[in-house]
Amino acid sequence: MSASEHVFRAVETPLFWLGAVTAAWLSVCSVYRLLAGIKVWVLGNGRLVSPAKLGKWAVVTGATDGIGKAYAEELARRGFAIVLISRAQEKLDEVSKAIESKYGVETKTITADFSSVNIYSHIEDELAGLEIGVLVNNVGISYSYPEFFLSVPNLDTFIDTLVNVNITSVCQMTRLVLPQMAERKKGAILNISSASGMYPVPLLTVYSASKAFVDFFSRGLQAEYKSKGIIIQSVLPFFVATKLSKIRRATLDTPSPERYVAAELNTVGLQAQTNGYLPHALMGWVSTALLPASILSRHVMGVTLSQRARYLKKQKQG
């Protein structure tokens, strides 16, 4: 027997068992992920988000359009009394009357411009005495079109406004609502981030970074308060057919706000960080787990450059 055959026989058994253990481990992981996926996307956790389990009132910021309005309506359908917060009283009144008429629940409106930082004492006074079971930190703004950082129109003002709306509002509204949830040892805070916060999006850099903050803030707080009975969830949707996304027609991968929110609420208590909607979850898995970061970065840069070019061309033609 040659020396090489001796070496092969010496390692044959260890290699066999290494391969067997690896295959078994991968099989177990695959089955676990399949079962977890079925639990989240098929069975869901829809019964958790209810006034009986969390508290009477749900507070929604940016509640008069898009995803925020859809959250307000879906939570009202589930029996919550709704606090609607937005900057336009006329729109607040319209949505408030529609919700009361359709779902028969109590509503309350608070006018607040989240681009300002001196609004929170007023909001605190208006929320005093309410048993708040759910807070949806939804209000947000983005770029009017993709642009290089130094070329963003009115950059100084834009930075302040975007940070106040997208970041400060999440921290301050959480500060106002979390103490009573912690005291009652129940409640849910849903912070609407964005898939743009899962990886850098050039030409939407400040928006992308602000949504990454929301994601990290949410996951950090969940680790802090999970043992106290509080659910804090980071919600990272891809495109939804809203005014903010400038997409009018809903499709399978770009759902209507109503379809997205109904799916997302079924993940509450099951996923601390969620894309909220099965097609979006698949897109998130492909973009973060399968694609190399360098390829993803080049692709996203190409998309935003193309969007910028189309916008500027349209402006010139106009």
GROMACS .gro file of C-alpha atoms in nm:
model
  318
    1MET     CA    1   0.000   0.000   0.000
    2SER     CA    2   0.140   0.337  -0.101
    3ALA     CA    3   0.190   0.628   0.133
    4SER     CA    4  -0.086   0.823  -0.036
    5GLU     CA    5  -0.332   0.537   0.021
    6HIS     CA    6  -0.237   0.527   0.390
    7VAL     CA    7  -0.305   0.901   0.416
    8PHE     CA    8  -0.640   0.866   0.235
    9ARG     CA    9  -0.757   0.583   0.464
   10ALA     CA   10  -0.648   0.779   0.770
   11VAL     CA   11  -0.867   1.076   0.680
   12GLU     CA   12  -1.151   0.886   0.509
   13THR     CA   13  -1.358   0.822   0.824
   14PRO     CA   14  -1.318   1.174   0.973
   15LEU     CA   15  -1.412   1.328   0.636
   16PHE     CA   16  -1.717   1.102   0.610
   17TRP     CA   17  -1.843   1.210   0.951
   18LEU     CA   18  -1.763   1.574   0.884
   19GLY     CA   19  -1.969   1.556   0.566
   20ALA     CA   20  -2.252   1.371   0.741
   21VAL     CA   21  -2.266   1.622   1.027
   22THR     CA   22  -2.253   1.916   0.783
   23ALA     CA   23  -2.535   1.769   0.572
   24ALA     CA   24  -2.744   1.703   0.882
   25TRP     CA   25  -2.684   2.056   1.011
   26LEU     CA   26  -2.782   2.213   0.678
   27SER     CA   27  -3.094   1.995   0.668
   28VAL     CA   28  -3.194   2.099   1.018
   29CYS     CA   29  -3.135   2.467   0.934
   30SER     CA   30  -3.340   2.437   0.614
   31VAL     CA   31  -3.630   2.270   0.794
   32TYR     CA   32  -3.615   2.530   1.073
   33ARG     CA   33  -3.624   2.818   0.824
   34LEU     CA   34  -3.909   2.656   0.634
   35LEU     CA   35  -4.113   2.610   0.951
   36ALA     CA   36  -4.029   2.964   1.067
   37GLY     CA   37  -4.137   3.097   0.727
   38ILE     CA   38  -4.465   2.907   0.745
   39LYS     CA   39  -4.526   3.041   1.096
   40VAL     CA   40  -4.467   3.403   0.987
   41TRP     CA   41  -4.608   3.416   0.634
   42VAL     CA   42  -4.883   3.151   0.642
   43LEU     CA   43  -5.005   3.126   1.002
   44GLY     CA   44  -4.913   3.478   1.115
   45ASN     CA   45  -4.981   3.634   1.453
   46GLY     CA   46  -5.286   3.842   1.370
   47ARG     CA   47  -5.465   3.794   1.701
   48LEU     CA   48  -5.187   3.962   1.900
   49VAL     CA   49  -5.254   4.312   1.767
   50SER     CA   50  -5.580   4.381   1.946
   51PRO     CA   51  -5.698   4.626   2.213
   52ALA     CA   52  -5.760   4.342   2.458
   53LYS     CA   53  -5.397   4.230   2.444
   54LEU     CA   54  -5.217   4.563   2.402
   55GLY     CA   55  -5.436   4.856   2.508
   56LYS     CA   56  -5.730   5.067   2.389
   57TRP     CA   57  -5.561   5.332   2.174
   58ALA     CA   58  -5.333   5.320   1.870
   59VAL     CA   59  -5.131   5.628   1.777
   60VAL     CA   60  -5.027   5.677   1.414
   61THR     CA   61  -4.800   5.954   1.287
   62GLY     CA   62  -4.826   6.065   0.925
   63ALA     CA   63  -5.176   5.920   0.939
   64THR     CA   64  -5.356   6.094   0.651
   65ASP     CA   65  -5.189   5.930   0.351
   66GLY     CA   66  -5.031   5.608   0.229
   67ILE     CA   67  -4.900   5.354   0.477
   68GLY     CA   68  -4.992   5.566   0.780
   69LYS     CA   69  -5.356   5.595   0.674
   70ALA     CA   70  -5.364   5.221   0.601
   71TYR     CA   71  -5.232   5.146   0.952
   72ALA     CA   72  -5.496   5.374   1.105
   73GLU     CA   73  -5.774   5.202   0.912
   74GLU     CA   74  -5.654   4.846   0.975
   75LEU     CA   75  -5.602   4.910   1.347
   76ALA     CA   76  -5.949   5.065   1.365
   77ARG     CA   77  -6.089   4.756   1.192
   78ARG     CA   78  -5.929   4.550   1.470
   79GLY     CA   79  -6.111   4.759   1.732
   80PHE     CA   80  -5.851   5.016   1.840
   81ALA     CA   81  -5.947   5.375   1.909
   82ILE     CA   82  -5.719   5.583   1.688
   83VAL     CA   83  -5.506   5.893   1.748
   84LEU     CA   84  -5.424   6.047   1.411
   85ILE     CA   85  -5.125   6.282   1.400
   86SER     CA   86  -5.039   6.486   1.092
   87ARG     CA   87  -4.983   6.848   0.994
   88ALA     CA   88  -5.304   6.919   0.795
   89GLN     CA   89  -5.614   6.951   1.013
   90GLU     CA   90  -5.848   6.932   0.713
   91LYS     CA   91  -5.708   6.594   0.610
   92LEU     CA   92  -5.708   6.474   0.972
   93ASP     CA   93  -6.077   6.559   1.002
   94GLU     CA   94  -6.156   6.380   0.677
   95VAL     CA   95  -5.976   6.059   0.777
   96SER     CA   96  -6.112   6.076   1.132
   97LYS     CA   97  -6.475   6.099   1.016
   98ALA     CA   98  -6.426   5.818   0.765
   99ILE     CA   99  -6.278   5.587   1.029
  100GLU     CA  100  -6.548   5.663   1.286
  101SER     CA  101  -6.821   5.608   1.028
  102LYS     CA  102  -6.680   5.286   0.883
  103TYR     CA  103  -6.543   5.114   1.194
  104GLY     CA  104  -6.742   5.268   1.479
  105VAL     CA  105  -6.439   5.349   1.693
  106GLU     CA  106  -6.339   5.662   1.879
  107THR     CA  107  -6.078   5.887   1.717
  108LYS     CA  108  -5.869   6.182   1.822
  109THR     CA  109  -5.667   6.417   1.602
  110ILE     CA  110  -5.347   6.606   1.680
  111THR     CA  111  -5.204   6.864   1.443
  112ALA     CA  112  -4.824   6.857   1.439
  113ASP     CA  113  -4.553   6.945   1.189
  114PHE     CA  114  -4.272   6.697   1.253
  115SER     CA  115  -4.019   6.913   1.070
  116SER     CA  116  -4.024   7.122   1.388
  117VAL     CA  117  -3.880   7.013   1.723
  118ASN     CA  118  -4.099   7.220   1.957
  119ILE     CA  119  -4.413   7.012   1.907
  120TYR     CA  120  -4.365   6.733   2.158
  121SER     CA  121  -4.492   6.902   2.475
  122HIS     CA  122  -4.819   6.969   2.290
  123ILE     CA  123  -4.841   6.608   2.172
  124GLU     CA  124  -4.763   6.486   2.524
  125ASP     CA  125  -5.050   6.694   2.666
  126GLU     CA  126  -5.290   6.561   2.403
  127LEU     CA  127  -5.194   6.198   2.475
  128ALA     CA  128  -5.220   6.233   2.853
  129GLY     CA  129  -5.455   5.982   3.012
  130LEU     CA  130  -5.486   5.755   2.707
  131GLU     CA  131  -5.408   5.384   2.739
  132ILE     CA  132  -5.184   5.349   2.433
  133GLY     CA  133  -5.140   4.993   2.312
  134VAL     CA  134  -4.978   5.062   1.973
  135LEU     CA  135  -4.758   5.340   1.839
  136VAL     CA  136  -4.687   5.348   1.466
  137ASN     CA  137  -4.394   5.582   1.393
  138ASN     CA  138  -4.472   5.623   1.026
  139VAL     CA  139  -4.418   5.988   0.938
  140GLY     CA  140  -4.130   6.036   0.695
  141ILE     CA  141  -3.998   6.231   0.398
  142SER     CA  142  -3.755   6.149   0.119
  143TYR     CA  143  -3.579   6.328  -0.165
  144SER     CA  144  -3.786   6.489  -0.440
  145TYR     CA  145  -3.550   6.306  -0.679
  146PRO     CA  146  -3.218   6.115  -0.644
  147GLU     CA  147  -2.925   6.358  -0.626
  148PHE     CA  148  -2.559   6.382  -0.527
  149PHE     CA  149  -2.524   6.503  -0.169
  150LEU     CA  150  -2.370   6.844  -0.245
  151SER     CA  151  -2.620   6.909  -0.524
  152VAL     CA  152  -2.935   6.854  -0.317
  153PRO     CA  153  -3.142   7.175  -0.339
  154ASN     CA  154  -3.139   7.382  -0.017
  155LEU     CA  155  -2.911   7.124   0.142
  156ASP     CA  156  -2.880   7.292   0.482
  157THR     CA  157  -3.257   7.315   0.535
  158PHE     CA  158  -3.312   6.974   0.377
  159ILE     CA  159  -3.079   6.801   0.627
  160ASP     CA  160  -3.251   6.958   0.927
  161THR     CA  161  -3.598   6.880   0.798
  162LEU     CA  162  -3.526   6.519   0.704
  163VAL     CA  163  -3.350   6.444   1.033
  164ASN     CA  164  -3.632   6.601   1.234
  165VAL     CA  165  -3.904   6.411   1.049
  166ASN     CA  166  -3.734   6.074   0.997
  167ILE     CA  167  -3.519   6.041   1.310
  168THR     CA  168  -3.616   6.288   1.584
  169SER     CA  169  -3.986   6.204   1.556
  170VAL     CA  170  -3.918   5.834   1.615
  171CYS     CA  171  -3.708   5.900   1.924
  172GLN     CA  172  -3.938   6.162   2.072
  173MET     CA  173  -4.266   5.979   2.011
  174THR     CA  174  -4.112   5.667   2.162
  175ARG     CA  175  -4.003   5.873   2.463
  176LEU     CA  176  -4.360   5.992   2.513
  177VAL     CA  177  -4.536   5.657   2.479
  178LEU     CA  178  -4.292   5.396   2.609
  179PRO     CA  179  -4.311   5.480   2.985
  180GLN     CA  180  -4.678   5.386   3.019
  181MET     CA  181  -4.626   5.071   2.812
  182ALA     CA  182  -4.340   4.971   3.039
  183GLU     CA  183  -4.556   5.038   3.344
  184ARG     CA  184  -4.837   4.818   3.208
  185LYS     CA  185  -4.585   4.565   3.071
  186LYS     CA  186  -4.755   4.550   2.732
  187GLY     CA  187  -4.762   4.747   2.409
  188ALA     CA  188  -4.617   4.754   2.061
  189ILE     CA  189  -4.414   5.021   1.883
  190LEU     CA  190  -4.385   4.978   1.507
  191ASN     CA  191  -4.112   5.193   1.356
  192ILE     CA  192  -4.149   5.225   0.980
  193SER     CA  193  -3.799   5.216   0.837
  194SER     CA  194  -3.736   5.121   0.472
  195ALA     CA  195  -3.552   4.865   0.265
  196SER     CA  196  -3.330   5.165   0.184
  197GLY     CA  197  -3.200   5.129   0.539
  198MET     CA  198  -3.079   4.772   0.479
  199TYR     CA  199  -2.786   4.889   0.264
  200PRO     CA  200  -2.654   5.229   0.146
  201VAL     CA  201  -2.851   5.387  -0.137
  202PRO     CA  202  -2.634   5.643  -0.317
  203LEU     CA  203  -2.808   5.961  -0.436
  204LEU     CA  204  -3.062   5.904  -0.159
  205THR     CA  205  -2.787   5.896   0.101
  206VAL     CA  206  -2.940   6.104   0.381
  207TYR     CA  207  -3.276   5.927   0.350
  208SER     CA  208  -3.111   5.584   0.342
  209ALA     CA  209  -2.897   5.667   0.645
  210SER     CA  210  -3.197   5.799   0.838
  211LYS     CA  211  -3.386   5.475   0.777
  212ALA     CA  212  -3.081   5.272   0.886
  213PHE     CA  213  -3.092   5.471   1.211
  214VAL     CA  214  -3.459   5.379   1.260
  215ASP     CA  215  -3.373   5.012   1.207
  216PHE     CA  216  -3.081   5.011   1.454
  217PHE     CA  217  -3.274   5.219   1.708
  218SER     CA  218  -3.565   4.974   1.694
  219ARG     CA  219  -3.354   4.662   1.729
  220GLY     CA  220  -3.156   4.810   2.016
  221LEU     CA  221  -3.472   4.907   2.204
  222GLN     CA  222  -3.625   4.565   2.141
  223ALA     CA  223  -3.325   4.406   2.312
  224GLU     CA  224  -3.367   4.646   2.604
  225TYR     CA  225  -3.743   4.609   2.655
  226LYS     CA  226  -3.836   4.261   2.530
  227SER     CA  227  -3.809   4.119   2.881
  228LYS     CA  228  -4.049   4.391   3.000
  229GLY     CA  229  -4.328   4.270   2.770
  230ILE     CA  230  -4.288   4.541   2.505
  231ILE     CA  231  -4.270   4.470   2.132
  232ILE     CA  232  -4.059   4.712   1.929
  233GLN     CA  233  -4.047   4.621   1.563
  234SER     CA  234  -3.839   4.754   1.275
  235VAL     CA  235  -4.044   4.751   0.954
  236LEU     CA  236  -3.848   4.770   0.628
  237PRO     CA  237  -4.077   4.778   0.324
  238PHE     CA  238  -3.957   4.788  -0.033
  239PHE     CA  239  -4.174   4.992  -0.271
  240VAL     CA  240  -4.541   5.035  -0.180
  241ALA     CA  241  -4.784   5.219  -0.408
  242THR     CA  242  -4.797   5.555  -0.225
  243LYS     CA  243  -4.741   5.925  -0.292
  244LEU     CA  244  -4.400   5.903  -0.124
  245SER     CA  245  -4.281   5.634  -0.366
  246LYS     CA  246  -4.451   5.812  -0.660
  247ILE     CA  247  -4.594   5.473  -0.766
  248ARG     CA  248  -4.964   5.475  -0.844
  249ARG     CA  249  -5.035   5.121  -0.965
  250ALA     CA  250  -5.014   4.833  -0.720
  251THR     CA  251  -4.853   4.505  -0.830
  252LEU     CA  252  -4.750   4.182  -0.657
  253ASP     CA  253  -4.410   4.322  -0.553
  254THR     CA  254  -4.541   4.679  -0.508
  255PRO     CA  255  -4.856   4.628  -0.302
  256SER     CA  256  -5.119   4.879  -0.207
  257PRO     CA  257  -5.074   5.028   0.143
  258GLU     CA  258  -5.378   4.834   0.265
  259ARG     CA  259  -5.243   4.501   0.143
  260TYR     CA  260  -4.898   4.571   0.284
  261VAL     CA  261  -5.023   4.675   0.629
  262ALA     CA  262  -5.260   4.377   0.663
  263ALA     CA  263  -4.965   4.143   0.595
  264GLU     CA  264  -4.721   4.336   0.816
  265LEU     CA  265  -4.940   4.335   1.126
  266ASN     CA  266  -4.944   3.955   1.117
  267THR     CA  267  -4.566   3.957   1.175
  268VAL     CA  268  -4.584   4.159   1.499
  269GLY     CA  269  -4.444   3.952   1.784
  270LEU     CA  270  -4.285   3.706   1.541
  271GLN     CA  271  -4.013   3.920   1.381
  272ALA     CA  272  -3.829   4.205   1.550
  273GLN     CA  273  -3.701   4.312   1.208
  274THR     CA  274  -3.934   4.250   0.916
  275ASN     CA  275  -3.990   4.341   0.553
  276GLY     CA  276  -4.355   4.292   0.640
  277TYR     CA  277  -4.472   4.126   0.318
  278LEU     CA  278  -4.364   3.795   0.169
  279PRO     CA  279  -4.249   3.923  -0.174
  280HIS     CA  280  -4.054   4.197   0.006
  281ALA     CA  281  -3.899   3.941   0.240
  282LEU     CA  282  -3.779   3.742  -0.061
  283MET     CA  283  -3.638   4.061  -0.218
  284GLY     CA  284  -3.461   4.144   0.108
  285TRP     CA  285  -3.310   3.795   0.128
  286VAL     CA  286  -3.181   3.812  -0.230
  287SER     CA  287  -3.038   4.163  -0.194
  288THR     CA  288  -2.863   4.110   0.140
  289ALA     CA  289  -2.784   3.737   0.160
  290LEU     CA  290  -2.718   3.636  -0.201
  291LEU     CA  291  -2.583   3.939  -0.385
  292PRO     CA  292  -2.224   4.049  -0.306
  293ALA     CA  293  -2.221   4.401  -0.159
  294SER     CA  294  -2.012   4.539  -0.446
  295ILE     CA  295  -2.258   4.413  -0.709
  296LEU     CA  296  -2.557   4.541  -0.512
  297SER     CA  297  -2.393   4.883  -0.471
  298ARG     CA  298  -2.324   4.914  -0.845
  299HIS     CA  299  -2.679   4.807  -0.929
  300VAL     CA  300  -2.839   5.053  -0.686
  301MET     CA  301  -2.613   5.334  -0.809
  302GLY     CA  302  -2.715   5.258  -1.166
  303VAL     CA  303  -3.085   5.267  -1.074
  304THR     CA  304  -3.065   5.599  -0.889
  305LEU     CA  305  -2.851   5.758  -1.163
  306SER     CA  306  -3.112   5.653  -1.417
  307GLN     CA  307  -3.394   5.798  -1.205
  308ARG     CA  308  -3.199   6.122  -1.164
  309ALA     CA  309  -3.138   6.151  -1.538
  310ARG     CA  310  -3.507   6.097  -1.617
  311TYR     CA  311  -3.613   6.358  -1.363
  312LEU     CA  312  -3.367   6.622  -1.487
  313LYS     CA  313  -3.461   6.555  -1.849
  314LYS     CA  314  -3.829   6.598  -1.766
  315GLN     CA  315  -3.754   6.923  -1.584
  316LYS     CA  316  -3.572   7.061  -1.889
  317GLN     CA  317  -3.855   6.960  -2.119
  318GLY     CA  318  -4.106   7.120  -1.887
   0.00000   0.00000   0.00000
